[in-house]
């Protein structure tokens, strides 16, 4: 999160610098044109080249500012869209887990163990978290696998990964 904030701050500083540069060069071109027209003087070759470069800088800075604002708005909208999509996928995944556990008829303890298995915890850590023995967790894991129709953690996790990928691609999980 801090990197995003730092990048946003850097972008804001860069944009502010571009705006200040634009204002400086724009004002300089306007004052230069006004002074020359007021005095009725023509431009020497050097002065004309200088004025053209300042005018080009004004135009380039203006387009740069507009492009940066548009790009920033696009990135912000894309970020919000991705956040919304990720949130929806998480909700879909949570619903999928709940439905599967209900379909398999898992007990409360088996649900707890199954969730911890999905999080990748090992048997000893699950036993410690649940204040039970490793043997109890092994039996509950075996029951979960049997009810889910799998024989290992990898198969158990792949059931959800396969369906989660389907959810992410827009199909309806079964």
Short mmCIF file of N, CA and C in Angstrom, two decimals:
data_model
loop_
_atom_site.label_atom_id
_atom_site.label_comp_id
_atom_site.label_asym_id
_atom_site.label_seq_id
_atom_site.Cartn_x
_atom_site.Cartn_y
_atom_site.Cartn_z
N UNK A 1 0.83 -1.19 0.00
CA UNK A 1 0.00 0.00 0.00
C UNK A 1 0.87 1.26 0.00
N UNK A 2 1.99 1.21 0.77
CA UNK A 2 2.86 2.37 0.83
C UNK A 2 3.47 2.68 -0.54
N UNK A 3 3.79 1.64 -1.32
CA UNK A 3 4.35 1.88 -2.65
C UNK A 3 3.35 2.61 -3.53
N UNK A 4 2.08 2.23 -3.42
CA UNK A 4 1.04 2.90 -4.21
C UNK A 4 0.95 4.36 -3.81
N UNK A 5 0.97 4.62 -2.50
CA UNK A 5 0.89 5.99 -2.01
C UNK A 5 2.11 6.77 -2.49
N UNK A 6 3.29 6.15 -2.39
CA UNK A 6 4.51 6.84 -2.84
C UNK A 6 4.43 7.12 -4.33
N UNK A 7 3.96 6.19 -5.12
CA UNK A 7 3.84 6.41 -6.55
C UNK A 7 2.81 7.49 -6.85
N UNK A 8 1.71 7.48 -6.12
CA UNK A 8 0.68 8.51 -6.32
C UNK A 8 1.24 9.88 -5.94
N UNK A 9 2.02 9.93 -4.88
CA UNK A 9 2.62 11.20 -4.47
C UNK A 9 3.65 11.65 -5.51
N UNK A 10 4.45 10.73 -6.01
CA UNK A 10 5.43 11.07 -7.03
C UNK A 10 4.73 11.57 -8.29
N UNK A 11 3.64 10.92 -8.65
CA UNK A 11 2.87 11.34 -9.82
C UNK A 11 2.28 12.74 -9.61
N UNK A 12 1.79 12.99 -8.42
CA UNK A 12 1.22 14.31 -8.12
C UNK A 12 2.30 15.39 -8.17
N UNK A 13 3.48 15.06 -7.66
CA UNK A 13 4.59 16.03 -7.70
C UNK A 13 5.02 16.29 -9.15
N UNK A 14 5.10 15.23 -9.93
CA UNK A 14 5.46 15.37 -11.34
C UNK A 14 4.42 16.21 -12.09
N UNK A 15 3.17 15.93 -11.83
CA UNK A 15 2.10 16.70 -12.47
C UNK A 15 2.15 18.16 -12.05
N UNK A 16 2.39 18.41 -10.78
CA UNK A 16 2.49 19.79 -10.29
C UNK A 16 3.67 20.50 -10.96
N UNK A 17 4.77 19.80 -11.11
CA UNK A 17 5.93 20.38 -11.80
C UNK A 17 5.62 20.70 -13.25
N UNK A 18 4.87 19.81 -13.90
CA UNK A 18 4.49 20.06 -15.29
C UNK A 18 3.56 21.27 -15.39
N UNK A 19 2.63 21.38 -14.47
CA UNK A 19 1.70 22.51 -14.47
C UNK A 19 2.45 23.81 -14.24
N UNK A 20 3.37 23.81 -13.26
CA UNK A 20 4.15 25.02 -13.00
C UNK A 20 5.01 25.40 -14.22
N UNK A 21 5.62 24.41 -14.84
CA UNK A 21 6.42 24.67 -16.04
C UNK A 21 5.55 25.22 -17.16
N UNK A 22 4.39 24.61 -17.33
CA UNK A 22 3.45 25.09 -18.35
C UNK A 22 3.09 26.55 -18.10
N UNK A 23 2.72 26.87 -16.85
CA UNK A 23 2.33 28.24 -16.52
C UNK A 23 3.48 29.21 -16.74
N UNK A 24 4.69 28.81 -16.35
CA UNK A 24 5.85 29.69 -16.54
C UNK A 24 6.08 29.97 -18.02
N UNK A 25 6.15 28.91 -18.83
CA UNK A 25 6.43 29.10 -20.25
C UNK A 25 5.28 29.81 -20.96
N UNK A 26 4.05 29.50 -20.58
CA UNK A 26 2.89 30.17 -21.19
C UNK A 26 2.93 31.66 -20.90
N UNK A 27 3.15 32.00 -19.64
CA UNK A 27 3.25 33.41 -19.24
C UNK A 27 4.41 34.08 -19.97
N UNK A 28 5.54 33.39 -20.10
CA UNK A 28 6.71 33.96 -20.76
C UNK A 28 6.42 34.24 -22.24
N UNK A 29 5.74 33.31 -22.91
CA UNK A 29 5.39 33.52 -24.31
C UNK A 29 4.44 34.70 -24.46
N UNK A 30 3.42 34.78 -23.61
CA UNK A 30 2.43 35.86 -23.67
C UNK A 30 3.10 37.22 -23.42
N UNK A 31 3.94 37.30 -22.39
CA UNK A 31 4.62 38.56 -22.07
C UNK A 31 5.54 38.95 -23.21
N UNK A 32 6.25 37.98 -23.76
CA UNK A 32 7.17 38.25 -24.87
C UNK A 32 6.42 38.79 -26.09
N UNK A 33 5.32 38.12 -26.43
CA UNK A 33 4.52 38.59 -27.58
C UNK A 33 3.95 39.98 -27.33
N UNK A 34 3.42 40.20 -26.13
CA UNK A 34 2.84 41.50 -25.78
C UNK A 34 3.88 42.61 -25.86
N UNK A 35 5.06 42.35 -25.29
CA UNK A 35 6.11 43.37 -25.30
C UNK A 35 6.57 43.70 -26.71
N UNK A 36 6.70 42.67 -27.55
CA UNK A 36 7.15 42.92 -28.91
C UNK A 36 6.09 43.66 -29.73
N UNK A 37 4.84 43.30 -29.56
CA UNK A 37 3.77 43.99 -30.29
C UNK A 37 3.61 45.43 -29.79
N UNK A 38 3.75 45.62 -28.47
CA UNK A 38 3.61 46.97 -27.90
C UNK A 38 4.72 47.89 -28.37
N UNK A 39 5.92 47.34 -28.51
CA UNK A 39 7.05 48.18 -28.92
C UNK A 39 7.15 48.31 -30.44
N UNK A 40 6.42 47.46 -31.16
CA UNK A 40 6.46 47.49 -32.61
C UNK A 40 7.73 46.91 -33.18
N UNK A 41 8.49 46.24 -32.35
CA UNK A 41 9.75 45.64 -32.79
C UNK A 41 9.50 44.29 -33.43
N UNK A 42 10.34 43.94 -34.37
CA UNK A 42 10.31 42.61 -34.95
C UNK A 42 11.21 41.68 -34.15
N UNK A 43 11.18 40.45 -34.48
CA UNK A 43 12.01 39.46 -33.80
C UNK A 43 13.28 39.20 -34.59
N UNK A 44 14.38 39.11 -33.87
CA UNK A 44 15.62 38.66 -34.52
C UNK A 44 15.51 37.15 -34.68
N UNK A 45 16.39 36.57 -35.48
CA UNK A 45 16.34 35.12 -35.69
C UNK A 45 16.47 34.36 -34.37
N UNK A 46 17.38 34.79 -33.54
CA UNK A 46 17.58 34.13 -32.24
C UNK A 46 16.36 34.24 -31.34
N UNK A 47 15.75 35.43 -31.31
CA UNK A 47 14.55 35.63 -30.49
C UNK A 47 13.38 34.81 -31.01
N UNK A 48 13.27 34.73 -32.32
CA UNK A 48 12.19 33.95 -32.92
C UNK A 48 12.34 32.46 -32.62
N UNK A 49 13.55 31.96 -32.71
CA UNK A 49 13.82 30.56 -32.39
C UNK A 49 13.49 30.30 -30.92
N UNK A 50 13.92 31.22 -30.07
CA UNK A 50 13.63 31.10 -28.63
C UNK A 50 12.12 31.08 -28.39
N UNK A 51 11.39 31.96 -29.02
CA UNK A 51 9.93 32.02 -28.87
C UNK A 51 9.27 30.74 -29.37
N UNK A 52 9.72 30.23 -30.52
CA UNK A 52 9.14 29.00 -31.07
C UNK A 52 9.37 27.83 -30.11
N UNK A 53 10.58 27.73 -29.55
CA UNK A 53 10.84 26.64 -28.60
C UNK A 53 9.99 26.77 -27.34
N UNK A 54 9.81 27.98 -26.87
CA UNK A 54 8.94 28.17 -25.69
C UNK A 54 7.50 27.80 -26.03
N UNK A 55 7.03 28.19 -27.20
CA UNK A 55 5.66 27.86 -27.62
C UNK A 55 5.50 26.34 -27.76
N UNK A 56 6.50 25.68 -28.32
CA UNK A 56 6.46 24.21 -28.42
C UNK A 56 6.42 23.60 -27.03
N UNK A 57 7.24 24.13 -26.12
CA UNK A 57 7.24 23.62 -24.74
C UNK A 57 5.86 23.76 -24.10
N UNK A 58 5.20 24.89 -24.35
CA UNK A 58 3.86 25.13 -23.80
C UNK A 58 2.89 24.08 -24.33
N UNK A 59 2.90 23.85 -25.63
CA UNK A 59 1.98 22.90 -26.25
C UNK A 59 2.27 21.47 -25.75
N UNK A 60 3.55 21.09 -25.74
CA UNK A 60 3.93 19.73 -25.30
C UNK A 60 3.55 19.53 -23.84
N UNK A 61 3.83 20.51 -23.00
CA UNK A 61 3.47 20.39 -21.58
C UNK A 61 1.95 20.29 -21.39
N UNK A 62 1.21 21.08 -22.15
CA UNK A 62 -0.25 21.01 -22.04
C UNK A 62 -0.75 19.61 -22.42
N UNK A 63 -0.27 19.08 -23.55
CA UNK A 63 -0.69 17.74 -23.95
C UNK A 63 -0.20 16.68 -22.96
N UNK A 64 0.99 16.88 -22.42
CA UNK A 64 1.51 15.95 -21.41
C UNK A 64 0.65 15.94 -20.15
N UNK A 65 0.25 17.12 -19.72
CA UNK A 65 -0.62 17.23 -18.54
C UNK A 65 -1.96 16.54 -18.79
N UNK A 66 -2.55 16.83 -19.94
CA UNK A 66 -3.84 16.22 -20.27
C UNK A 66 -3.72 14.70 -20.40
N UNK A 67 -2.65 14.24 -21.05
CA UNK A 67 -2.46 12.80 -21.22
C UNK A 67 -2.23 12.12 -19.87
N UNK A 68 -1.45 12.76 -18.99
CA UNK A 68 -1.19 12.18 -17.67
C UNK A 68 -2.46 12.10 -16.85
N UNK A 69 -3.27 13.14 -16.92
CA UNK A 69 -4.54 13.12 -16.17
C UNK A 69 -5.45 12.02 -16.70
N UNK A 70 -5.52 11.89 -18.02
CA UNK A 70 -6.37 10.86 -18.62
C UNK A 70 -5.85 9.47 -18.26
N UNK A 71 -4.54 9.28 -18.33
CA UNK A 71 -3.94 7.99 -18.01
C UNK A 71 -4.16 7.65 -16.53
N UNK A 72 -4.00 8.63 -15.67
CA UNK A 72 -4.23 8.42 -14.24
C UNK A 72 -5.68 8.04 -13.97
N UNK A 73 -6.60 8.73 -14.63
CA UNK A 73 -8.03 8.40 -14.47
C UNK A 73 -8.31 6.99 -14.96
N UNK A 74 -7.69 6.60 -16.07
CA UNK A 74 -7.89 5.25 -16.60
C UNK A 74 -7.34 4.20 -15.63
N UNK A 75 -6.15 4.45 -15.07
CA UNK A 75 -5.57 3.51 -14.11
C UNK A 75 -6.41 3.42 -12.84
N UNK A 76 -6.93 4.54 -12.40
CA UNK A 76 -7.79 4.55 -11.20
C UNK A 76 -9.06 3.75 -11.45
N UNK A 77 -9.67 3.94 -12.60
CA UNK A 77 -10.89 3.19 -12.95
C UNK A 77 -10.58 1.70 -13.07
N UNK A 78 -9.47 1.36 -13.68
CA UNK A 78 -9.07 -0.05 -13.82
C UNK A 78 -8.80 -0.67 -12.46
N UNK A 79 -8.16 0.08 -11.59
CA UNK A 79 -7.89 -0.41 -10.24
C UNK A 79 -9.19 -0.69 -9.49
N UNK A 80 -10.14 0.21 -9.59
CA UNK A 80 -11.44 0.02 -8.94
C UNK A 80 -12.17 -1.19 -9.52
N UNK A 81 -12.09 -1.34 -10.84
CA UNK A 81 -12.74 -2.49 -11.49
C UNK A 81 -12.12 -3.79 -11.00
N UNK A 82 -10.80 -3.82 -10.90
CA UNK A 82 -10.11 -5.04 -10.42
C UNK A 82 -10.45 -5.32 -8.96
N UNK A 83 -10.53 -4.28 -8.14
CA UNK A 83 -10.91 -4.48 -6.74
C UNK A 83 -12.31 -5.08 -6.64
N UNK A 84 -13.23 -4.54 -7.44
CA UNK A 84 -14.60 -5.04 -7.44
C UNK A 84 -14.64 -6.49 -7.91
N UNK A 85 -13.90 -6.78 -8.96
CA UNK A 85 -13.86 -8.14 -9.50
C UNK A 85 -13.25 -9.11 -8.47
N UNK A 86 -12.18 -8.70 -7.82
CA UNK A 86 -11.55 -9.55 -6.82
C UNK A 86 -12.48 -9.80 -5.64
N UNK A 87 -13.18 -8.75 -5.23
CA UNK A 87 -14.14 -8.90 -4.14
C UNK A 87 -15.25 -9.87 -4.51
N UNK A 88 -15.74 -9.76 -5.74
CA UNK A 88 -16.80 -10.67 -6.20
C UNK A 88 -16.29 -12.10 -6.28
N UNK A 89 -15.06 -12.27 -6.75
CA UNK A 89 -14.48 -13.62 -6.82
C UNK A 89 -14.30 -14.21 -5.42
N UNK A 90 -13.88 -13.38 -4.47
CA UNK A 90 -13.71 -13.86 -3.10
C UNK A 90 -15.06 -14.29 -2.52
N UNK A 91 -16.09 -13.48 -2.76
CA UNK A 91 -17.42 -13.85 -2.28
C UNK A 91 -17.89 -15.14 -2.95
N UNK A 92 -17.66 -15.27 -4.24
CA UNK A 92 -18.03 -16.49 -4.95
C UNK A 92 -17.28 -17.69 -4.38
N UNK A 93 -15.99 -17.50 -4.10
CA UNK A 93 -15.19 -18.59 -3.56
C UNK A 93 -15.67 -18.97 -2.16
N UNK A 94 -15.96 -17.97 -1.34
CA UNK A 94 -16.49 -18.25 0.01
C UNK A 94 -17.81 -19.01 -0.07
N UNK A 95 -18.70 -18.58 -0.98
CA UNK A 95 -19.98 -19.26 -1.17
C UNK A 95 -19.76 -20.70 -1.65
N UNK A 96 -18.80 -20.87 -2.54
CA UNK A 96 -18.49 -22.20 -3.05
C UNK A 96 -18.04 -23.12 -1.92
N UNK A 97 -17.18 -22.63 -1.06
CA UNK A 97 -16.70 -23.43 0.07
C UNK A 97 -17.87 -23.83 0.96
N UNK A 98 -18.70 -22.87 1.31
CA UNK A 98 -19.85 -23.15 2.18
C UNK A 98 -20.77 -24.20 1.54
N UNK A 99 -21.07 -24.03 0.25
CA UNK A 99 -21.95 -24.99 -0.45
C UNK A 99 -21.33 -26.39 -0.46
N UNK A 100 -20.05 -26.47 -0.77
CA UNK A 100 -19.38 -27.78 -0.81
C UNK A 100 -19.42 -28.45 0.56
N UNK A 101 -19.10 -27.69 1.58
CA UNK A 101 -19.09 -28.27 2.93
C UNK A 101 -20.48 -28.77 3.30
N UNK A 102 -21.53 -28.04 2.90
CA UNK A 102 -22.89 -28.47 3.18
C UNK A 102 -23.23 -29.72 2.37
N UNK A 103 -22.83 -29.75 1.09
CA UNK A 103 -23.10 -30.93 0.24
C UNK A 103 -22.43 -32.18 0.81
N UNK A 104 -21.24 -32.02 1.32
CA UNK A 104 -20.50 -33.17 1.83
C UNK A 104 -20.96 -33.56 3.24
N UNK A 105 -21.73 -32.72 3.88
CA UNK A 105 -22.22 -33.01 5.22
C UNK A 105 -21.11 -32.99 6.27
N UNK A 106 -20.21 -32.04 6.16
CA UNK A 106 -19.12 -31.95 7.12
C UNK A 106 -19.63 -31.48 8.48
N UNK A 107 -19.06 -32.05 9.51
CA UNK A 107 -19.38 -31.59 10.86
C UNK A 107 -18.68 -30.26 11.10
N UNK A 108 -19.01 -29.62 12.20
CA UNK A 108 -18.36 -28.34 12.53
C UNK A 108 -16.85 -28.47 12.63
N UNK A 109 -16.39 -29.52 13.29
CA UNK A 109 -14.95 -29.75 13.44
C UNK A 109 -14.31 -30.03 12.09
N UNK A 110 -15.00 -30.81 11.26
CA UNK A 110 -14.46 -31.12 9.93
C UNK A 110 -14.40 -29.86 9.06
N UNK A 111 -15.38 -28.98 9.21
CA UNK A 111 -15.35 -27.71 8.47
C UNK A 111 -14.13 -26.88 8.87
N UNK A 112 -13.90 -26.81 10.18
CA UNK A 112 -12.73 -26.07 10.67
C UNK A 112 -11.44 -26.64 10.10
N UNK A 113 -11.30 -27.95 10.16
CA UNK A 113 -10.10 -28.61 9.66
C UNK A 113 -9.99 -28.39 8.15
N UNK A 114 -11.10 -28.51 7.44
CA UNK A 114 -11.08 -28.33 5.98
C UNK A 114 -10.63 -26.92 5.61
N UNK A 115 -11.13 -25.92 6.32
CA UNK A 115 -10.71 -24.54 6.05
C UNK A 115 -9.21 -24.35 6.31
N UNK A 116 -8.74 -24.94 7.38
CA UNK A 116 -7.32 -24.82 7.70
C UNK A 116 -6.46 -25.58 6.68
N UNK A 117 -6.97 -26.69 6.18
CA UNK A 117 -6.27 -27.41 5.12
C UNK A 117 -6.19 -26.56 3.86
N UNK A 118 -7.30 -25.89 3.54
CA UNK A 118 -7.31 -25.03 2.36
C UNK A 118 -6.33 -23.86 2.51
N UNK A 119 -6.11 -23.44 3.72
CA UNK A 119 -5.15 -22.36 3.96
C UNK A 119 -3.71 -22.86 3.94
N UNK A 120 -3.54 -24.18 3.84
CA UNK A 120 -2.20 -24.74 3.69
C UNK A 120 -1.50 -25.09 4.99
N UNK A 121 -2.21 -25.10 6.10
CA UNK A 121 -1.59 -25.46 7.37
C UNK A 121 -1.32 -26.95 7.43
N UNK A 122 -0.25 -27.31 8.15
CA UNK A 122 0.04 -28.73 8.30
C UNK A 122 -0.73 -29.30 9.50
N UNK A 123 -0.71 -30.61 9.60
CA UNK A 123 -1.50 -31.30 10.62
C UNK A 123 -1.15 -30.85 12.03
N UNK A 124 0.13 -30.70 12.33
CA UNK A 124 0.56 -30.29 13.67
C UNK A 124 0.06 -28.88 14.00
N UNK A 125 0.14 -27.98 13.03
CA UNK A 125 -0.34 -26.62 13.27
C UNK A 125 -1.84 -26.58 13.47
N UNK A 126 -2.56 -27.39 12.70
CA UNK A 126 -4.03 -27.46 12.86
C UNK A 126 -4.37 -27.98 14.24
N UNK A 127 -3.67 -29.04 14.67
CA UNK A 127 -3.92 -29.61 16.00
C UNK A 127 -3.66 -28.58 17.09
N UNK A 128 -2.58 -27.84 16.95
CA UNK A 128 -2.24 -26.82 17.94
C UNK A 128 -3.30 -25.72 17.96
N UNK A 129 -3.72 -25.26 16.78
CA UNK A 129 -4.72 -24.19 16.72
C UNK A 129 -6.06 -24.63 17.29
N UNK A 130 -6.39 -25.90 17.09
CA UNK A 130 -7.69 -26.39 17.53
C UNK A 130 -7.64 -27.03 18.92
N UNK A 131 -6.45 -27.04 19.51
CA UNK A 131 -6.23 -27.65 20.83
C UNK A 131 -6.69 -29.11 20.86
N UNK A 132 -6.30 -29.85 19.82
CA UNK A 132 -6.59 -31.28 19.75
C UNK A 132 -5.30 -32.01 19.42
N UNK A 133 -5.38 -33.32 19.38
CA UNK A 133 -4.19 -34.11 19.06
C UNK A 133 -4.01 -34.20 17.55
N UNK A 134 -2.79 -34.51 17.15
CA UNK A 134 -2.48 -34.69 15.74
C UNK A 134 -3.31 -35.85 15.18
N UNK A 135 -3.50 -36.88 15.99
CA UNK A 135 -4.30 -38.04 15.56
C UNK A 135 -5.73 -37.65 15.25
N UNK A 136 -6.31 -36.79 16.07
CA UNK A 136 -7.68 -36.32 15.84
C UNK A 136 -7.77 -35.55 14.53
N UNK A 137 -6.81 -34.70 14.28
CA UNK A 137 -6.80 -33.92 13.04
C UNK A 137 -6.65 -34.85 11.84
N UNK A 138 -5.81 -35.88 11.99
CA UNK A 138 -5.63 -36.84 10.88
C UNK A 138 -6.94 -37.55 10.57
N UNK A 139 -7.65 -37.95 11.61
CA UNK A 139 -8.94 -38.63 11.41
C UNK A 139 -9.94 -37.67 10.76
N UNK A 140 -9.99 -36.44 11.26
CA UNK A 140 -10.92 -35.46 10.69
C UNK A 140 -10.54 -35.13 9.23
N UNK A 141 -9.25 -35.02 8.95
CA UNK A 141 -8.80 -34.78 7.57
C UNK A 141 -9.20 -35.94 6.68
N UNK A 142 -9.00 -37.16 7.16
CA UNK A 142 -9.38 -38.34 6.39
C UNK A 142 -10.89 -38.32 6.09
N UNK A 143 -11.69 -37.97 7.11
CA UNK A 143 -13.15 -37.89 6.92
C UNK A 143 -13.50 -36.83 5.88
N UNK A 144 -12.85 -35.68 5.95
CA UNK A 144 -13.09 -34.61 4.98
C UNK A 144 -12.77 -35.11 3.57
N UNK A 145 -11.60 -35.74 3.42
CA UNK A 145 -11.19 -36.23 2.10
C UNK A 145 -12.16 -37.28 1.58
N UNK A 146 -12.58 -38.16 2.47
CA UNK A 146 -13.51 -39.22 2.07
C UNK A 146 -14.85 -38.62 1.62
N UNK A 147 -15.38 -37.68 2.38
CA UNK A 147 -16.66 -37.05 2.03
C UNK A 147 -16.54 -36.23 0.74
N UNK A 148 -15.35 -35.69 0.49
CA UNK A 148 -15.13 -34.89 -0.72
C UNK A 148 -14.80 -35.77 -1.92
N UNK A 149 -14.51 -37.04 -1.66
CA UNK A 149 -14.19 -37.96 -2.75
C UNK A 149 -12.77 -37.82 -3.26
N UNK A 150 -11.86 -37.42 -2.38
CA UNK A 150 -10.45 -37.30 -2.75
C UNK A 150 -9.60 -38.11 -1.79
N UNK A 151 -8.31 -38.23 -2.12
CA UNK A 151 -7.44 -39.03 -1.26
C UNK A 151 -6.27 -38.24 -0.67
N UNK A 152 -6.13 -36.97 -1.05
CA UNK A 152 -5.00 -36.20 -0.53
C UNK A 152 -5.35 -34.72 -0.43
N UNK A 153 -4.46 -33.98 0.26
CA UNK A 153 -4.60 -32.53 0.37
C UNK A 153 -4.58 -31.86 -1.00
N UNK A 154 -3.66 -32.32 -1.83
CA UNK A 154 -3.52 -31.72 -3.16
C UNK A 154 -4.82 -31.87 -3.94
N UNK A 155 -5.40 -33.08 -3.93
CA UNK A 155 -6.67 -33.29 -4.63
C UNK A 155 -7.77 -32.44 -4.01
N UNK A 156 -7.77 -32.35 -2.68
CA UNK A 156 -8.79 -31.56 -1.99
C UNK A 156 -8.69 -30.09 -2.39
N UNK A 157 -7.48 -29.54 -2.36
CA UNK A 157 -7.29 -28.14 -2.74
C UNK A 157 -7.59 -27.92 -4.22
N UNK A 158 -7.27 -28.92 -5.04
CA UNK A 158 -7.50 -28.76 -6.48
C UNK A 158 -8.99 -28.73 -6.80
N UNK A 159 -9.82 -29.37 -5.97
CA UNK A 159 -11.27 -29.27 -6.18
C UNK A 159 -11.72 -27.82 -6.17
N UNK A 160 -11.19 -27.08 -5.22
CA UNK A 160 -11.58 -25.68 -5.09
C UNK A 160 -10.88 -24.80 -6.12
N UNK A 161 -9.62 -25.11 -6.39
CA UNK A 161 -8.90 -24.31 -7.38
C UNK A 161 -9.54 -24.46 -8.76
N UNK A 162 -9.90 -25.69 -9.12
CA UNK A 162 -10.55 -25.90 -10.41
C UNK A 162 -11.84 -25.09 -10.50
N UNK A 163 -12.64 -25.14 -9.45
CA UNK A 163 -13.91 -24.42 -9.48
C UNK A 163 -13.70 -22.92 -9.35
N UNK A 164 -12.67 -22.50 -8.61
CA UNK A 164 -12.38 -21.08 -8.48
C UNK A 164 -11.95 -20.53 -9.84
N UNK A 165 -11.15 -21.27 -10.54
CA UNK A 165 -10.73 -20.84 -11.88
C UNK A 165 -11.95 -20.75 -12.78
N UNK A 166 -12.86 -21.71 -12.69
CA UNK A 166 -14.10 -21.64 -13.47
C UNK A 166 -14.89 -20.38 -13.11
N UNK A 167 -14.98 -20.06 -11.81
CA UNK A 167 -15.70 -18.87 -11.38
C UNK A 167 -15.03 -17.65 -11.97
N UNK A 168 -13.69 -17.60 -11.94
CA UNK A 168 -12.96 -16.48 -12.47
C UNK A 168 -13.13 -16.30 -13.96
N UNK A 169 -13.40 -17.40 -14.67
CA UNK A 169 -13.60 -17.32 -16.11
C UNK A 169 -15.04 -17.03 -16.47
N UNK A 170 -15.91 -16.97 -15.46
CA UNK A 170 -17.29 -16.57 -15.71
C UNK A 170 -18.28 -17.72 -15.79
N UNK A 171 -17.82 -18.97 -15.65
CA UNK A 171 -18.78 -20.06 -15.66
C UNK A 171 -19.34 -20.27 -14.26
N UNK A 172 -20.42 -20.98 -14.17
CA UNK A 172 -21.08 -21.20 -12.89
C UNK A 172 -20.56 -22.48 -12.28
N UNK A 173 -20.07 -22.44 -11.02
CA UNK A 173 -19.61 -23.65 -10.36
C UNK A 173 -20.78 -24.58 -10.06
N UNK A 174 -20.49 -25.85 -10.05
CA UNK A 174 -21.52 -26.83 -9.75
C UNK A 174 -21.59 -27.16 -8.30
#
